[in-house]
Amino acid sequence: QVQLVESGGGLVQPGGSLRLSCEASERTPSDFTTTWFRQAPGKEREFVAAMWRGGSNTYYGDSVKGRFSISRDNNKKTLYLQMTNLKPEDTAVYYCAGSRRLIMSTMHSPSAYSYWGQGTQVTVAS
């Protein structure tokens, strides 16, 4: 059972940057997709970015394209989300989620993921 732990959240001013980390308890297999979601108060959980099946491709939500970048380290245990040009509307709890053999059409759906971290708060405010 893979466990995911996020870190790196905090308070940042608009226009600033943060890097979130998601560390897995073990090396993830090649069919494992790891995805960042976020949830703001009163809103549904929103797809942010995904690293598809071990890193073959990356995908981004429309609201973060060009500002956020997803990457991982070579040991396949830590996933990163580099966030730049942050806006107040990026304020949310950010979650790392994982799934084996994910179907592409379900990538944006939280219910498709079996593994979740506890979340890390990101607040963008002056």
mmCIF file of C-alpha atoms in Angstrom:
data_model
loop_
_atom_site.group_PDB
_atom_site.id
_atom_site.type_symbol
_atom_site.label_atom_id
_atom_site.label_comp_id
_atom_site.label_asym_id
_atom_site.label_seq_id
_atom_site.Cartn_x
_atom_site.Cartn_y
_atom_site.Cartn_z
ATOM 1 C CA GLN A 1 0.000 0.000 0.000
ATOM 2 C CA VAL A 2 1.627 3.224 -1.187
ATOM 3 C CA GLN A 3 1.428 6.132 1.215
ATOM 4 C CA LEU A 4 1.742 9.709 -0.017
ATOM 5 C CA VAL A 5 2.886 12.659 2.073
ATOM 6 C CA GLU A 6 2.738 16.256 0.846
ATOM 7 C CA SER A 7 4.857 19.128 2.096
ATOM 8 C CA GLY A 8 5.910 22.613 1.077
ATOM 9 C CA GLY A 9 2.730 24.606 1.500
ATOM 10 C CA GLY A 10 2.599 27.995 3.151
ATOM 11 C CA LEU A 11 1.746 31.657 2.816
ATOM 12 C CA VAL A 12 3.065 33.519 -0.229
ATOM 13 C CA GLN A 13 2.382 36.894 -1.769
ATOM 14 C CA PRO A 14 0.716 37.230 -5.174
ATOM 15 C CA GLY A 15 3.299 36.757 -7.900
ATOM 16 C CA GLY A 16 5.440 34.574 -5.680
ATOM 17 C CA SER A 17 6.489 30.950 -6.007
ATOM 18 C CA LEU A 18 6.267 27.745 -4.001
ATOM 19 C CA ARG A 19 7.368 24.185 -4.576
ATOM 20 C CA LEU A 20 5.246 21.365 -3.210
ATOM 21 C CA SER A 21 6.568 17.853 -2.682
ATOM 22 C CA CYS A 22 4.771 14.539 -2.602
ATOM 23 C CA GLU A 23 6.849 11.700 -1.204
ATOM 24 C CA ALA A 24 5.781 8.111 -1.721
ATOM 25 C CA SER A 25 6.511 5.455 0.878
ATOM 26 C CA GLU A 26 8.031 3.250 -1.802
ATOM 27 C CA ARG A 27 9.229 3.421 -5.371
ATOM 28 C CA THR A 28 6.132 3.605 -7.552
ATOM 29 C CA PRO A 29 5.655 1.166 -10.435
ATOM 30 C CA SER A 30 5.765 2.223 -14.069
ATOM 31 C CA ASP A 31 1.964 2.099 -14.405
ATOM 32 C CA PHE A 32 1.440 4.545 -11.513
ATOM 33 C CA THR A 33 -0.020 7.958 -12.311
ATOM 34 C CA THR A 34 0.517 10.685 -9.722
ATOM 35 C CA THR A 35 -1.654 13.767 -9.775
ATOM 36 C CA TRP A 36 -2.039 17.022 -7.907
ATOM 37 C CA PHE A 37 -5.547 18.184 -7.013
ATOM 38 C CA ARG A 38 -6.600 21.206 -5.004
ATOM 39 C CA GLN A 39 -9.687 22.161 -3.072
ATOM 40 C CA ALA A 40 -10.667 25.653 -2.026
ATOM 41 C CA PRO A 41 -13.279 26.245 0.688
ATOM 42 C CA GLY A 42 -16.767 25.601 -0.608
ATOM 43 C CA LYS A 43 -15.535 24.295 -3.952
ATOM 44 C CA GLU A 44 -15.098 20.881 -5.513
ATOM 45 C CA ARG A 45 -11.709 19.220 -5.731
ATOM 46 C CA GLU A 46 -10.002 20.446 -8.888
ATOM 47 C CA PHE A 47 -7.456 18.746 -11.137
ATOM 48 C CA VAL A 48 -4.168 20.656 -11.206
ATOM 49 C CA ALA A 49 -1.483 18.530 -12.875
ATOM 50 C CA ALA A 50 -0.618 14.893 -13.528
ATOM 51 C CA MET A 51 2.431 12.831 -14.309
ATOM 52 C CA TRP A 52 1.121 9.979 -16.406
ATOM 53 C CA ARG A 53 2.250 6.435 -15.758
ATOM 54 C CA GLY A 54 5.750 6.866 -14.503
ATOM 55 C CA GLY A 55 6.518 10.082 -16.359
ATOM 56 C CA SER A 56 5.686 9.353 -19.975
ATOM 57 C CA ASN A 57 3.627 12.552 -20.198
ATOM 58 C CA THR A 58 2.474 15.471 -18.097
ATOM 59 C CA TYR A 59 -0.878 17.222 -18.094
ATOM 60 C CA TYR A 60 -2.109 20.483 -16.617
ATOM 61 C CA GLY A 61 -5.406 22.084 -15.754
ATOM 62 C CA ASP A 62 -6.288 25.157 -17.810
ATOM 63 C CA SER A 63 -6.066 27.491 -14.815
ATOM 64 C CA VAL A 64 -2.419 26.621 -14.111
ATOM 65 C CA LYS A 65 -0.939 26.074 -17.581
ATOM 66 C CA GLY A 66 2.210 28.100 -18.079
ATOM 67 C CA ARG A 67 2.563 28.783 -14.346
ATOM 68 C CA PHE A 68 2.859 25.360 -12.707
ATOM 69 C CA SER A 69 5.250 22.557 -13.551
ATOM 70 C CA ILE A 70 5.175 18.943 -12.400
ATOM 71 C CA SER A 71 8.337 16.864 -12.121
ATOM 72 C CA ARG A 72 9.810 14.006 -10.138
ATOM 73 C CA ASP A 73 13.161 12.830 -8.905
ATOM 74 C CA ASN A 74 14.928 9.902 -10.489
ATOM 75 C CA ASN A 75 14.166 7.439 -7.719
ATOM 76 C CA LYS A 76 10.456 7.769 -8.561
ATOM 77 C CA LYS A 77 9.583 8.397 -4.945
ATOM 78 C CA THR A 78 9.098 12.159 -4.885
ATOM 79 C CA LEU A 79 6.856 14.246 -7.111
ATOM 80 C CA TYR A 80 7.128 18.018 -7.218
ATOM 81 C CA LEU A 81 4.783 20.822 -8.161
ATOM 82 C CA GLN A 82 6.624 24.048 -8.921
ATOM 83 C CA MET A 83 4.171 26.918 -8.722
ATOM 84 C CA THR A 84 5.074 30.359 -10.069
ATOM 85 C CA ASN A 85 3.211 33.642 -10.553
ATOM 86 C CA LEU A 86 0.794 32.585 -7.828
ATOM 87 C CA LYS A 87 -2.596 34.272 -7.641
ATOM 88 C CA PRO A 88 -5.072 34.596 -4.763
ATOM 89 C CA GLU A 89 -7.358 32.154 -6.586
ATOM 90 C CA ASP A 90 -4.639 29.481 -6.216
ATOM 91 C CA THR A 91 -5.371 29.432 -2.494
ATOM 92 C CA ALA A 92 -6.458 25.914 -1.583
ATOM 93 C CA VAL A 93 -5.467 22.690 0.097
ATOM 94 C CA TYR A 94 -3.280 20.807 -2.374
ATOM 95 C CA TYR A 95 -3.483 17.026 -2.457
ATOM 96 C CA CYS A 96 -1.276 14.424 -4.035
ATOM 97 C CA ALA A 97 -3.121 11.410 -5.416
ATOM 98 C CA GLY A 98 -2.058 8.208 -7.105
ATOM 99 C CA SER A 99 -3.537 5.411 -9.118
ATOM 100 C CA ARG A 100 -2.288 2.304 -10.875
ATOM 101 C CA ARG A 101 -3.399 1.604 -14.434
ATOM 102 C CA LEU A 102 -5.466 4.792 -14.544
ATOM 103 C CA ILE A 103 -7.732 5.188 -17.544
ATOM 104 C CA MET A 104 -6.953 8.404 -19.426
ATOM 105 C CA SER A 105 -10.592 9.551 -19.539
ATOM 106 C CA THR A 106 -10.762 9.499 -15.722
ATOM 107 C CA MET A 107 -7.574 11.437 -15.060
ATOM 108 C CA HIS A 108 -9.456 14.572 -13.909
ATOM 109 C CA SER A 109 -11.777 12.652 -11.589
ATOM 110 C CA PRO A 110 -10.797 12.394 -7.900
ATOM 111 C CA SER A 111 -12.861 9.222 -7.546
ATOM 112 C CA ALA A 112 -10.486 7.412 -9.924
ATOM 113 C CA TYR A 113 -7.590 7.603 -7.460
ATOM 114 C CA SER A 114 -6.914 5.046 -4.747
ATOM 115 C CA TYR A 115 -4.073 6.745 -2.901
ATOM 116 C CA TRP A 116 -4.218 10.175 -1.263
ATOM 117 C CA GLY A 117 -2.023 12.319 0.882
ATOM 118 C CA GLN A 118 -3.261 14.411 3.778
ATOM 119 C CA GLY A 119 -2.984 17.704 1.892
ATOM 120 C CA THR A 120 -0.933 20.858 2.340
ATOM 121 C CA GLN A 121 -2.355 24.380 2.598
ATOM 122 C CA VAL A 122 -1.302 27.025 0.114
ATOM 123 C CA THR A 123 -2.418 30.579 0.809
ATOM 124 C CA VAL A 124 -1.734 33.395 -1.630
ATOM 125 C CA ALA A 125 -2.350 36.768 -0.041
ATOM 126 C CA SER A 126 -0.708 40.092 0.540
#
